[in-house]
């Protein structure tokens, strides 16, 4: 093995060690709370979480890139008021040095008394090696009808 290969392996180990010190569940919970607060109160602010390589699947419709995703989230949903009520949350590290988050919960839409059940999966990638800021690479949302 060359010195270059050993340096690459050392850097990978450093990133893994930094990630071990992070409470993945706390990061996942904080992200979900932040995301739903923005979604429920001012969806335009979600734009900072997406990039041009992001992908959203919303009820089997796919949107690629920040512009298409934001058009769907801001103009393509037909309710005036929404409240996300997360009930379960699972977090795993992803092979891409990011996080996979699966969230299920209930939605209160407009003035409806009955809530809707939903599931949403987020694949977050870090903006740098500090693992303090993330962007959404993949986002899958589905209402649960069963």
Tab-separated table of C-alpha atoms in Angstrom:
chain	number	residue	atom	x	y	z
A	1	UNK	CA	0.000	0.000	0.000
A	2	UNK	CA	1.295	3.460	-0.837
A	3	UNK	CA	1.460	6.445	1.499
A	4	UNK	CA	-1.406	8.031	-0.474
A	5	UNK	CA	-3.651	5.014	0.158
A	6	UNK	CA	-2.773	5.025	3.866
A	7	UNK	CA	-3.573	8.762	4.098
A	8	UNK	CA	-6.985	8.170	2.475
A	9	UNK	CA	-7.730	5.379	4.947
A	10	UNK	CA	-6.647	7.584	7.867
A	11	UNK	CA	-8.970	10.370	6.726
A	12	UNK	CA	-11.891	7.928	6.409
A	13	UNK	CA	-11.183	6.679	9.939
A	14	UNK	CA	-11.138	10.270	11.256
A	15	UNK	CA	-14.546	10.971	9.692
A	16	UNK	CA	-15.942	7.720	11.145
A	17	UNK	CA	-14.546	8.626	14.581
A	18	UNK	CA	-16.122	12.093	14.422
A	19	UNK	CA	-19.445	10.529	13.478
A	20	UNK	CA	-19.275	8.038	16.383
A	21	UNK	CA	-19.331	10.949	18.824
A	22	UNK	CA	-22.624	12.186	17.398
A	23	UNK	CA	-25.957	11.120	18.878
A	24	UNK	CA	-27.687	10.137	15.629
A	25	UNK	CA	-31.133	10.027	17.232
A	26	UNK	CA	-30.713	13.545	18.618
A	27	UNK	CA	-29.597	14.820	15.193
A	28	UNK	CA	-32.510	13.063	13.496
A	29	UNK	CA	-35.032	14.390	16.009
A	30	UNK	CA	-33.675	17.938	15.714
A	31	UNK	CA	-33.793	17.763	11.916
A	32	UNK	CA	-37.372	16.456	11.838
A	33	UNK	CA	-38.540	19.145	14.276
A	34	UNK	CA	-36.801	21.828	12.213
A	35	UNK	CA	-38.170	20.515	8.895
A	36	UNK	CA	-41.780	20.277	10.086
A	37	UNK	CA	-41.654	23.662	11.813
A	38	UNK	CA	-40.584	25.214	8.501
A	39	UNK	CA	-43.097	23.169	6.484
A	40	UNK	CA	-45.999	24.059	8.771
A	41	UNK	CA	-45.161	27.763	9.141
A	42	UNK	CA	-43.169	29.006	6.134
A	43	UNK	CA	-42.453	26.446	3.413
A	44	UNK	CA	-40.303	28.888	1.431
A	45	UNK	CA	-37.594	28.459	4.077
A	46	UNK	CA	-37.302	24.753	3.184
A	47	UNK	CA	-35.331	25.798	0.085
A	48	UNK	CA	-32.130	25.961	2.151
A	49	UNK	CA	-32.424	22.232	2.875
A	50	UNK	CA	-32.527	21.122	-0.782
A	51	UNK	CA	-29.923	21.288	-3.543
A	52	UNK	CA	-30.025	20.855	-7.315
A	53	UNK	CA	-29.236	17.144	-6.908
A	54	UNK	CA	-32.040	16.562	-4.366
A	55	UNK	CA	-34.959	14.269	-5.138
A	56	UNK	CA	-38.483	14.284	-3.691
A	57	UNK	CA	-41.109	11.580	-4.118
A	58	UNK	CA	-44.454	12.912	-2.919
A	59	UNK	CA	-47.304	10.402	-3.141
A	60	UNK	CA	-45.632	8.555	-6.056
A	61	UNK	CA	-44.820	11.764	-7.992
A	62	UNK	CA	-41.106	12.454	-8.431
A	63	UNK	CA	-39.457	15.881	-8.424
A	64	UNK	CA	-35.758	16.398	-9.143
A	65	UNK	CA	-33.824	19.497	-8.119
A	66	UNK	CA	-34.453	22.327	-5.690
A	67	UNK	CA	-36.628	24.372	-8.068
A	68	UNK	CA	-39.055	21.529	-8.900
A	69	UNK	CA	-39.224	20.394	-5.279
A	70	UNK	CA	-39.980	23.870	-3.978
A	71	UNK	CA	-42.644	24.387	-6.667
A	72	UNK	CA	-44.372	21.227	-5.429
A	73	UNK	CA	-44.061	22.007	-1.733
A	74	UNK	CA	-45.113	25.653	-2.032
A	75	UNK	CA	-47.657	25.573	-4.864
A	76	UNK	CA	-48.595	21.948	-5.426
A	77	UNK	CA	-50.244	21.086	-2.135
A	78	UNK	CA	-53.829	22.167	-1.677
A	79	UNK	CA	-54.385	23.095	1.924
A	80	UNK	CA	-54.154	26.352	3.789
A	81	UNK	CA	-53.027	25.105	7.181
A	82	UNK	CA	-51.096	21.983	8.184
A	83	UNK	CA	-49.611	20.590	11.364
A	84	UNK	CA	-47.231	17.612	11.410
A	85	UNK	CA	-47.357	15.516	14.575
A	86	UNK	CA	-44.422	13.066	14.451
A	87	UNK	CA	-45.017	9.850	16.429
A	88	UNK	CA	-42.067	7.563	15.605
A	89	UNK	CA	-38.522	8.221	14.467
A	90	UNK	CA	-35.752	5.850	13.388
A	91	UNK	CA	-32.250	6.996	12.404
A	92	UNK	CA	-29.377	5.092	10.788
A	93	UNK	CA	-26.035	6.137	9.338
A	94	UNK	CA	-26.010	5.818	5.552
A	95	UNK	CA	-23.224	4.424	3.419
A	96	UNK	CA	-22.839	7.863	1.853
A	97	UNK	CA	-21.597	9.337	5.156
A	98	UNK	CA	-25.037	10.747	5.848
A	99	UNK	CA	-28.157	9.814	7.797
A	100	UNK	CA	-31.330	7.951	6.935
A	101	UNK	CA	-34.374	9.077	8.935
A	102	UNK	CA	-37.763	7.362	8.884
A	103	UNK	CA	-40.602	9.272	10.515
A	104	UNK	CA	-44.262	8.368	10.908
A	105	UNK	CA	-46.992	10.499	12.363
A	106	UNK	CA	-50.236	12.339	11.895
A	107	UNK	CA	-51.235	15.409	9.901
A	108	UNK	CA	-53.874	17.939	10.849
A	109	UNK	CA	-55.032	19.640	7.664
A	110	UNK	CA	-57.027	22.874	7.610
A	111	UNK	CA	-59.964	22.605	10.022
A	112	UNK	CA	-60.448	18.832	9.685
A	113	UNK	CA	-61.070	17.014	12.960
A	114	UNK	CA	-59.698	13.665	11.725
A	115	UNK	CA	-55.948	13.382	11.289
A	116	UNK	CA	-54.202	11.666	8.379
A	117	UNK	CA	-51.420	9.130	8.956
A	118	UNK	CA	-48.160	9.610	7.069
A	119	UNK	CA	-44.667	8.223	6.646
A	120	UNK	CA	-41.646	10.198	5.488
A	121	UNK	CA	-38.065	9.143	4.799
A	122	UNK	CA	-35.196	11.632	4.693
A	123	UNK	CA	-31.674	10.939	3.431
A	124	UNK	CA	-29.436	13.677	4.792
A	125	UNK	CA	-25.900	14.400	3.677
A	126	UNK	CA	-23.538	16.629	5.661
A	127	UNK	CA	-22.492	19.971	4.209
A	128	UNK	CA	-19.002	19.402	5.679
A	129	UNK	CA	-17.134	17.070	8.046
A	130	UNK	CA	-18.469	18.735	11.199
A	131	UNK	CA	-21.841	16.916	10.887
A	132	UNK	CA	-23.566	20.021	12.239
A	133	UNK	CA	-25.413	20.980	9.043
A	134	UNK	CA	-27.123	18.707	6.554
A	135	UNK	CA	-28.970	18.937	3.253
A	136	UNK	CA	-31.699	16.684	1.892
A	137	UNK	CA	-30.483	14.346	-0.827
A	138	UNK	CA	-33.663	12.226	-0.847
A	139	UNK	CA	-37.117	12.870	0.596
A	140	UNK	CA	-40.009	10.402	0.266
A	141	UNK	CA	-43.467	11.248	1.584
A	142	UNK	CA	-46.515	8.982	1.620
A	143	UNK	CA	-49.941	9.127	3.267
A	144	UNK	CA	-50.944	5.832	4.924
A	145	UNK	CA	-54.415	4.710	3.939
A	146	UNK	CA	-54.452	1.269	5.565
